[in-house]
mmCIF file with all atom_site columns, C-alpha atoms in Angstrom:
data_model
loop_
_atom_site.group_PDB
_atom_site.id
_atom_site.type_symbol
_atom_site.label_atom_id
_atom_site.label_alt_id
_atom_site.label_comp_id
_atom_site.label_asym_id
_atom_site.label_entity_id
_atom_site.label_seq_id
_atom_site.pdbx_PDB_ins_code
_atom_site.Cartn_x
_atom_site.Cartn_y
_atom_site.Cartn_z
_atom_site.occupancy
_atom_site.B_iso_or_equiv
_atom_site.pdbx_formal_charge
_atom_site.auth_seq_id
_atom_site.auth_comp_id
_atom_site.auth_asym_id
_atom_site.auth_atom_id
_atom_site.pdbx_PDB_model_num
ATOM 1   C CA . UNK A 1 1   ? 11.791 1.541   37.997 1.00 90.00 ? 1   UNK A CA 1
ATOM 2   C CA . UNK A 1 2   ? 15.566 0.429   38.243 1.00 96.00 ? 2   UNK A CA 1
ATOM 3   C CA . UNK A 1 3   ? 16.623 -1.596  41.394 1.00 97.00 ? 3   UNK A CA 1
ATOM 4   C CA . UNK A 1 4   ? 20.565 -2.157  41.975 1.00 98.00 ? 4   UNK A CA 1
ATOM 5   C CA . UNK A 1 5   ? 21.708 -4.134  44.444 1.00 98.00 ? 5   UNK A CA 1
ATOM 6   C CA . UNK A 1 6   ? 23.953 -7.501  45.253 1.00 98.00 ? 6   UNK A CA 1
ATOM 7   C CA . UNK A 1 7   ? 22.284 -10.330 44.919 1.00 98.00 ? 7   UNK A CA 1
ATOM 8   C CA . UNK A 1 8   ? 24.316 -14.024 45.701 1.00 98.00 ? 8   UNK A CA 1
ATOM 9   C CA . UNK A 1 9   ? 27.566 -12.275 45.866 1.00 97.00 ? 9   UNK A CA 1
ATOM 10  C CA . UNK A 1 10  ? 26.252 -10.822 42.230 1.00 98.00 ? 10  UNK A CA 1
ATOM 11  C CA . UNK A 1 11  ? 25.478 -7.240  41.016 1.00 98.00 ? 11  UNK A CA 1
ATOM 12  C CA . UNK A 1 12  ? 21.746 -7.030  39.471 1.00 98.00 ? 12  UNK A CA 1
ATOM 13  C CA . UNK A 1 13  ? 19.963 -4.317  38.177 1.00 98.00 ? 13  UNK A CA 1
ATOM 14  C CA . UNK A 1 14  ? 16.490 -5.084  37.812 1.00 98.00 ? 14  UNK A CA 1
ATOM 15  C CA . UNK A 1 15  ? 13.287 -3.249  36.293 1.00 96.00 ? 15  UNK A CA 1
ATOM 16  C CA . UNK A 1 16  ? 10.138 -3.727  38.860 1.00 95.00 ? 16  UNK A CA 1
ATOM 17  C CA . UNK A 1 17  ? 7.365  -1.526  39.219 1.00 94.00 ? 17  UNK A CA 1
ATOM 18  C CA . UNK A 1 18  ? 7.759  0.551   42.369 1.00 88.00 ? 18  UNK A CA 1
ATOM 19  C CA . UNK A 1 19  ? 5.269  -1.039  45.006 1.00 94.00 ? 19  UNK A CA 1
ATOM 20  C CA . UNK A 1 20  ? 7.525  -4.726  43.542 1.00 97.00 ? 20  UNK A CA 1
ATOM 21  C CA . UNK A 1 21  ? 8.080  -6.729  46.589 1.00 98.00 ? 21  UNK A CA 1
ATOM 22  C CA . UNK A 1 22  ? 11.706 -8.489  46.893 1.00 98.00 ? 22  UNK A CA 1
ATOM 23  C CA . UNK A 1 23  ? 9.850  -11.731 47.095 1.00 98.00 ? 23  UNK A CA 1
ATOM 24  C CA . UNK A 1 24  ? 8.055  -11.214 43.787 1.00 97.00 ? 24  UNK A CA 1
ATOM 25  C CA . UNK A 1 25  ? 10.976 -10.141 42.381 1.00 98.00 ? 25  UNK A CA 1
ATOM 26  C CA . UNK A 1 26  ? 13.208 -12.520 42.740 1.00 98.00 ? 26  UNK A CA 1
ATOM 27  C CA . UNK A 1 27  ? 10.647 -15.095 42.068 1.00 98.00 ? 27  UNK A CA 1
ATOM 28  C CA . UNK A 1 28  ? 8.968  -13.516 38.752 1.00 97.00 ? 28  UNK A CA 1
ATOM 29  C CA . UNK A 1 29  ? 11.798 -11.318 37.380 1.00 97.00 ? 29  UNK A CA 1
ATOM 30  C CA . UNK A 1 30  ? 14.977 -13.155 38.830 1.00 98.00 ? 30  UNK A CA 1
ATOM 31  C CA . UNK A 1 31  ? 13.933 -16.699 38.185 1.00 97.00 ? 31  UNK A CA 1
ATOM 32  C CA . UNK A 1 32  ? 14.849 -17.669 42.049 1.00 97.00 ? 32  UNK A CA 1
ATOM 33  C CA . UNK A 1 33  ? 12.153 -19.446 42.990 1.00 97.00 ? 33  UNK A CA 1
ATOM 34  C CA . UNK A 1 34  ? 13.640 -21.204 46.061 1.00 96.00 ? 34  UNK A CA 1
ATOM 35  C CA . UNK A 1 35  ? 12.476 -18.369 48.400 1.00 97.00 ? 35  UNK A CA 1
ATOM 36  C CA . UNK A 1 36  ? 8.813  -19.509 49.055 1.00 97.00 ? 36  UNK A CA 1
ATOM 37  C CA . UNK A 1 37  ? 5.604  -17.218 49.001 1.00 97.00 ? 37  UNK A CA 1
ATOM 38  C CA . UNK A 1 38  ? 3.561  -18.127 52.170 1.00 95.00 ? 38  UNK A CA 1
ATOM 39  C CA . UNK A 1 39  ? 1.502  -15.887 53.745 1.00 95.00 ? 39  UNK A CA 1
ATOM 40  C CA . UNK A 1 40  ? 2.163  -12.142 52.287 1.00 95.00 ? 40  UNK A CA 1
ATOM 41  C CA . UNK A 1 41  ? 2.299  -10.804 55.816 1.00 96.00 ? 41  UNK A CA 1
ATOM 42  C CA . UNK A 1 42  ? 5.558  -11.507 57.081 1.00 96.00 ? 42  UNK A CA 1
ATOM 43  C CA . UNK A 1 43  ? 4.045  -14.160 59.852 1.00 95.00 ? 43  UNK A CA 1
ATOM 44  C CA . UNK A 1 44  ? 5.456  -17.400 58.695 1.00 97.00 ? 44  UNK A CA 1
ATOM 45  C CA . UNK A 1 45  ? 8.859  -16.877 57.634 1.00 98.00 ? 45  UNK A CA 1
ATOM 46  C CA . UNK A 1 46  ? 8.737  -19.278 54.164 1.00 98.00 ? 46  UNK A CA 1
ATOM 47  C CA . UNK A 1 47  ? 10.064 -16.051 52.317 1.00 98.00 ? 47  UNK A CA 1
ATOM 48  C CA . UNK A 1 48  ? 13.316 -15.485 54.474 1.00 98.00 ? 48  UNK A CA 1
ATOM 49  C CA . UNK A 1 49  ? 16.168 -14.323 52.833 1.00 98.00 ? 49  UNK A CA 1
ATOM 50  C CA . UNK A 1 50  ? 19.334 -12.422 54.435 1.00 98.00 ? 50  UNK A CA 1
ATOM 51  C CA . UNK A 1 51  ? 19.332 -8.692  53.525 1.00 98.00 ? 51  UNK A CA 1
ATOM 52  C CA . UNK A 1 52  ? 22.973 -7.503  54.773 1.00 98.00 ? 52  UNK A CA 1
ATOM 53  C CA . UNK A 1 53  ? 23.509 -10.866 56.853 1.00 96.00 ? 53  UNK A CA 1
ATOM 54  C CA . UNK A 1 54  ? 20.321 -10.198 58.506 1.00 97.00 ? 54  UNK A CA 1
ATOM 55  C CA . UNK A 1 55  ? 17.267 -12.597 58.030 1.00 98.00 ? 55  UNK A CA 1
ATOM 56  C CA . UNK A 1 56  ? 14.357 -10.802 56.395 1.00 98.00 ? 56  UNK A CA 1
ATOM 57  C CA . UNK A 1 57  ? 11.125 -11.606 55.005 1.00 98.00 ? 57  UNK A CA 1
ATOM 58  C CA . UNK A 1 58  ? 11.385 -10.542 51.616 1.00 98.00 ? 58  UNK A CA 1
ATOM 59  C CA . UNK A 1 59  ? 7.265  -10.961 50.829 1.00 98.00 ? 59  UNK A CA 1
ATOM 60  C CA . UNK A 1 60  ? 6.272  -7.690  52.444 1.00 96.00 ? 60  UNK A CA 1
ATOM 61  C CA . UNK A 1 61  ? 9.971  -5.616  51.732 1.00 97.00 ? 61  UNK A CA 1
ATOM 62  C CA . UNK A 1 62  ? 9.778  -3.437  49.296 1.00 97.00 ? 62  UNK A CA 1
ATOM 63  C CA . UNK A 1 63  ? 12.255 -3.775  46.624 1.00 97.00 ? 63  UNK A CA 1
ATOM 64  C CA . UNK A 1 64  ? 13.270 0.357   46.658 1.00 96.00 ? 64  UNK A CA 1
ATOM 65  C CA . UNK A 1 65  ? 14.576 -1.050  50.691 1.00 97.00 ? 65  UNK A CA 1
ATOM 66  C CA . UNK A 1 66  ? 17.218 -3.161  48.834 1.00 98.00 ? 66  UNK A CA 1
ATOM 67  C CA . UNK A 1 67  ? 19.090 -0.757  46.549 1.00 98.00 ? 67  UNK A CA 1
ATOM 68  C CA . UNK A 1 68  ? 22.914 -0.922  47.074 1.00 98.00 ? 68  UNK A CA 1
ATOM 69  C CA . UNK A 1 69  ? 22.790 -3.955  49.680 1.00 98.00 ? 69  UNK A CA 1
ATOM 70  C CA . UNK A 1 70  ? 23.685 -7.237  49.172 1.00 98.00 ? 70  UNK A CA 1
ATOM 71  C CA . UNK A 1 71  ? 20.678 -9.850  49.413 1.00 98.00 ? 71  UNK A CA 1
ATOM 72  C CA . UNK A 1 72  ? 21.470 -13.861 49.438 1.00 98.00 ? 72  UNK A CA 1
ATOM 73  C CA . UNK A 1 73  ? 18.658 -16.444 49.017 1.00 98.00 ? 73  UNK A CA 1
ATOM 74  C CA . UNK A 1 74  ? 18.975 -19.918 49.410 1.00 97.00 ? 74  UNK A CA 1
ATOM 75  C CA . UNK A 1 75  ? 20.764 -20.223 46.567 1.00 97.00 ? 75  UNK A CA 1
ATOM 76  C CA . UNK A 1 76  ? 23.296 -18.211 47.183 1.00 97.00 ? 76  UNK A CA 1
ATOM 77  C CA . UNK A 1 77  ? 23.829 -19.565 50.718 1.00 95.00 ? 77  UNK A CA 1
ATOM 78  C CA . UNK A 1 78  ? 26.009 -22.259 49.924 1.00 88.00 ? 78  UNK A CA 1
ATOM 79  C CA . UNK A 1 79  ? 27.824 -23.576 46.531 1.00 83.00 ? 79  UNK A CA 1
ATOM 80  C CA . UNK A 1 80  ? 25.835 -27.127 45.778 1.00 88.00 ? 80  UNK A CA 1
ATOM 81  C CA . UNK A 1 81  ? 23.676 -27.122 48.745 1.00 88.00 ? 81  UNK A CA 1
ATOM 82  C CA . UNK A 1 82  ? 26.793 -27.737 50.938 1.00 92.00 ? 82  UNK A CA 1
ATOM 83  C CA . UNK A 1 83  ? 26.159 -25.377 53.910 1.00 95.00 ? 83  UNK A CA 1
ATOM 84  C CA . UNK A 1 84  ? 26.307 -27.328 57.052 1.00 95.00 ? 84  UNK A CA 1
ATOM 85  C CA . UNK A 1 85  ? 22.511 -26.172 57.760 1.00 96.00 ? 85  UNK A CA 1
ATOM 86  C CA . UNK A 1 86  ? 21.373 -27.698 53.541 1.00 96.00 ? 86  UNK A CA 1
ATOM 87  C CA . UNK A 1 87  ? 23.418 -30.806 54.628 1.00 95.00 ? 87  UNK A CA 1
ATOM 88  C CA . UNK A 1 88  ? 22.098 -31.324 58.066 1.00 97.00 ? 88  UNK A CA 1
ATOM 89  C CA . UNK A 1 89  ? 18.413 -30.571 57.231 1.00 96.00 ? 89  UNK A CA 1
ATOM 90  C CA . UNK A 1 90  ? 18.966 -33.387 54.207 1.00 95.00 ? 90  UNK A CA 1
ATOM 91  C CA . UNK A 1 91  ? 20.752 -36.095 56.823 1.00 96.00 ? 91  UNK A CA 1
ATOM 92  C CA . UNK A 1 92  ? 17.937 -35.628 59.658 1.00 96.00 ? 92  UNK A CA 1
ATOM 93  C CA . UNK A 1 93  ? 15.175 -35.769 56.956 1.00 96.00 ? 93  UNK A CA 1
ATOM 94  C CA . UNK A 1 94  ? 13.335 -32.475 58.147 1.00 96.00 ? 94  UNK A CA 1
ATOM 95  C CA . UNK A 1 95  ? 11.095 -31.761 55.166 1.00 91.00 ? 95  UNK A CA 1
ATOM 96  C CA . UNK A 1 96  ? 8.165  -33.838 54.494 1.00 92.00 ? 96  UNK A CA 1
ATOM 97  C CA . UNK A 1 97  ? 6.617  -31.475 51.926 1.00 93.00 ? 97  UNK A CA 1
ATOM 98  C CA . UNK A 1 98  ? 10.228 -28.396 52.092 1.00 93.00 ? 98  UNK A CA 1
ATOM 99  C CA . UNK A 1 99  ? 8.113  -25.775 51.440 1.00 95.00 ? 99  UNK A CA 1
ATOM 100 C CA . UNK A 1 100 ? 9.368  -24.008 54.447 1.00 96.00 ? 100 UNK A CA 1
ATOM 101 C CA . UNK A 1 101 ? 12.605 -25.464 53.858 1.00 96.00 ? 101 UNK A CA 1
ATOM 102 C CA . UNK A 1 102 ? 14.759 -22.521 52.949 1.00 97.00 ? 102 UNK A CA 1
ATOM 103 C CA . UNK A 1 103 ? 13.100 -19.974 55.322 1.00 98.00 ? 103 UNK A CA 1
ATOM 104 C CA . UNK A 1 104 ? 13.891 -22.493 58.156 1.00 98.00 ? 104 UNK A CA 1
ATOM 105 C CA . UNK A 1 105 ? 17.619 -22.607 56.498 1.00 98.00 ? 105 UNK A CA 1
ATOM 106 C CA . UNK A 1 106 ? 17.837 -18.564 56.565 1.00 98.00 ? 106 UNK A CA 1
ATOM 107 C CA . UNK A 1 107 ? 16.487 -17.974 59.583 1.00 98.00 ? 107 UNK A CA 1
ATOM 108 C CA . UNK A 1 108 ? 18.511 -20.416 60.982 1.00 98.00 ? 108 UNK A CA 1
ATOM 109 C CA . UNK A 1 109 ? 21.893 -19.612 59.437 1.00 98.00 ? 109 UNK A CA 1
ATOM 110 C CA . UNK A 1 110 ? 21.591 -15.908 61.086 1.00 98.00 ? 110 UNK A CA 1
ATOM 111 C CA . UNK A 1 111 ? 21.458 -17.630 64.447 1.00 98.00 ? 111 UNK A CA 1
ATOM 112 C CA . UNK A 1 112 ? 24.411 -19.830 63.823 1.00 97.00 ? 112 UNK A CA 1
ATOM 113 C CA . UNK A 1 113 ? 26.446 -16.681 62.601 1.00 96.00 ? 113 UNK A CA 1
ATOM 114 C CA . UNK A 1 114 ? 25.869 -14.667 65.489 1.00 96.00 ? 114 UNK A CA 1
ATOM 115 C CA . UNK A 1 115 ? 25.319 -18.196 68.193 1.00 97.00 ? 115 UNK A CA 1
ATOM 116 C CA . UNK A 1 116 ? 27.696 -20.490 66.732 1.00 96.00 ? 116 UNK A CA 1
ATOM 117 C CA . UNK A 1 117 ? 27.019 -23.303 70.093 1.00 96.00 ? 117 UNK A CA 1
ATOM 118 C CA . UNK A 1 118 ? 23.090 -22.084 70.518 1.00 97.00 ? 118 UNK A CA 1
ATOM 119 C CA . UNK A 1 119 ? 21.361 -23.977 73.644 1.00 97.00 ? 119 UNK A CA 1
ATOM 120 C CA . UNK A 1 120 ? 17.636 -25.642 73.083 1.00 97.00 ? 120 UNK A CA 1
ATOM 121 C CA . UNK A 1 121 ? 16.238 -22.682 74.383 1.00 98.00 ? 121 UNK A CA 1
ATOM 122 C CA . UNK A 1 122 ? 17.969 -20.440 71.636 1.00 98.00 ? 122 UNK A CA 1
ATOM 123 C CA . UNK A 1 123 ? 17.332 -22.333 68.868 1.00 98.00 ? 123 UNK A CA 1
ATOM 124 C CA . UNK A 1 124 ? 13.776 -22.142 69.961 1.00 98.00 ? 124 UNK A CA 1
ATOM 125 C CA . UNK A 1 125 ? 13.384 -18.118 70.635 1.00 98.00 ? 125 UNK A CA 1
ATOM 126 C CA . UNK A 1 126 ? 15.155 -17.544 66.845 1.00 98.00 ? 126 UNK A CA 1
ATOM 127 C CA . UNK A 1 127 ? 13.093 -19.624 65.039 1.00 98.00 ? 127 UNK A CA 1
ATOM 128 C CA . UNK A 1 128 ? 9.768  -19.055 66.454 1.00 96.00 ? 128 UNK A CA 1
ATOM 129 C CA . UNK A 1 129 ? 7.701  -17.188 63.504 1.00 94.00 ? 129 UNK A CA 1
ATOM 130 C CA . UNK A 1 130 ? 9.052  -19.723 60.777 1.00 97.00 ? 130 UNK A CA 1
ATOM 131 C CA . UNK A 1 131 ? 6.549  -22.036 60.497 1.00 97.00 ? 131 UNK A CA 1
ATOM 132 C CA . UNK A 1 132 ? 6.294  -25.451 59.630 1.00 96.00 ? 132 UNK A CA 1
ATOM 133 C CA . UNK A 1 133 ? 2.734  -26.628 58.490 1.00 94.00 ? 133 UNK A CA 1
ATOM 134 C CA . UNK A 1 134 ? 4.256  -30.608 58.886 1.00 94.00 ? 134 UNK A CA 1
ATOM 135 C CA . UNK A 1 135 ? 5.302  -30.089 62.201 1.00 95.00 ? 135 UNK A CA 1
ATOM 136 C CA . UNK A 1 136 ? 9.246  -31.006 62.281 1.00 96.00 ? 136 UNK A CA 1
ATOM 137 C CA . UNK A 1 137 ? 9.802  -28.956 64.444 1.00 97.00 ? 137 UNK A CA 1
ATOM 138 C CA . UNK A 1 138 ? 12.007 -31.636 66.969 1.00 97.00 ? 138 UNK A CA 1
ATOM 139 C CA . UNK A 1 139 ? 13.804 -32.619 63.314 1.00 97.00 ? 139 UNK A CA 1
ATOM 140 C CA . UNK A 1 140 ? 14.820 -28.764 62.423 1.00 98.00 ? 140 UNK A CA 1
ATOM 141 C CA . UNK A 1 141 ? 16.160 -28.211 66.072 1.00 98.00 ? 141 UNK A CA 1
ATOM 142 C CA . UNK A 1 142 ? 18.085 -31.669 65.469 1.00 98.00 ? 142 UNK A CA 1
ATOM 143 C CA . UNK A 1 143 ? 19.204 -30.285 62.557 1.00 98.00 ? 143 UNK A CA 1
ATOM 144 C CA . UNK A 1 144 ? 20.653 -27.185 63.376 1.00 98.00 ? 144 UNK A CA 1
ATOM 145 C CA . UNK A 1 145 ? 22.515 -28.584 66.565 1.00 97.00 ? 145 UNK A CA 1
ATOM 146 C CA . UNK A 1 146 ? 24.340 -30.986 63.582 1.00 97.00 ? 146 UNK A CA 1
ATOM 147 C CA . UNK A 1 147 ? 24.894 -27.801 61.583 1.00 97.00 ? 147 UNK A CA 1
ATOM 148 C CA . UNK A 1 148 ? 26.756 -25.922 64.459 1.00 96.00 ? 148 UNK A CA 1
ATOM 149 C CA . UNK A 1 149 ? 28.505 -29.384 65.886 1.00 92.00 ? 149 UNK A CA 1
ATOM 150 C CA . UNK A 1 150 ? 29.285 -30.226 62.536 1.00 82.00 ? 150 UNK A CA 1
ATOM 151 C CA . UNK A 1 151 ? 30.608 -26.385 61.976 1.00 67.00 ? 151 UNK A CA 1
ATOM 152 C CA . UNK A 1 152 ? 32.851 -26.817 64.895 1.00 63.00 ? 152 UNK A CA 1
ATOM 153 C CA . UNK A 1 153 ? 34.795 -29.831 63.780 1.00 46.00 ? 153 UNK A CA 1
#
């Protein structure tokens, strides 16, 4: 089965067979393998990705869901890791092991799009369901009040 859709600002066509995830597929028959595989369920948010600017998790969408919209990954979100979220998360050292790394960064860059001066208690409500197995969670809220003062300047 044929999937088009946008994908990183670029058109793809892709062959999948029809119950294909948009995790697996991107991982497997896209070669992005950024966008993590955690749980399957959609409960820990490691697979995030943004399906028409909204965060998704990608490892329990079926690919048919994406045909004709535009999906960005990780890699797509900014050119050389230089969104103020990649930069911010590198400068207060959030990852210890980064597997949830790039969920965190897509969940988080849906907030700052829509919240661009998000209190505590924001930050907090949007991000709750991406979870970190290392615990940084003080470092990613750090890090994403950077991003938006940074984003402000």
């Amino acid at each position: 089965m044929k999937t088009s859709f946008e994908l990183n600002g670029n058109n793809v066509s892709v062959d999948t067979a029809e119950d294909a995830t948009l995790l697996w597929t991107l991982r497997e028959r896209l070669q992005l393998t950024s966008t993590k595989f955690g749980c399957g369920i959609s409960v820990c948010g490691a697979c995030t990705v943004h399906l028409d600017r909204v965060a998704v998790r990608s490892c329990s969408m079926p690919i048919t869901s994406v045909e004709g919209k535009k999906v960005t990954t990780i890699e797509g979100l900014g050119e050389n890791n230089d969104h103020p979220l990649q930069v911010a998360f590198q400068e207060e050292q959030v990852p210890q092991c980064g597997y949830c790394q790039s969920g965190q960064i897509m969940q988080a860059a849906t907030l700052l799009a829509s919240n661009p001066n998000p209190s505590r208690d924001q930050i907090i409500s949007h991000m709750d369901g991406n979870l970190c197995r290392c615990g940084t969670y003080n470092r990613i809220i750090k890090a994403i009040n950077k991003a938006a003062e940074e984003d402000q300047l």
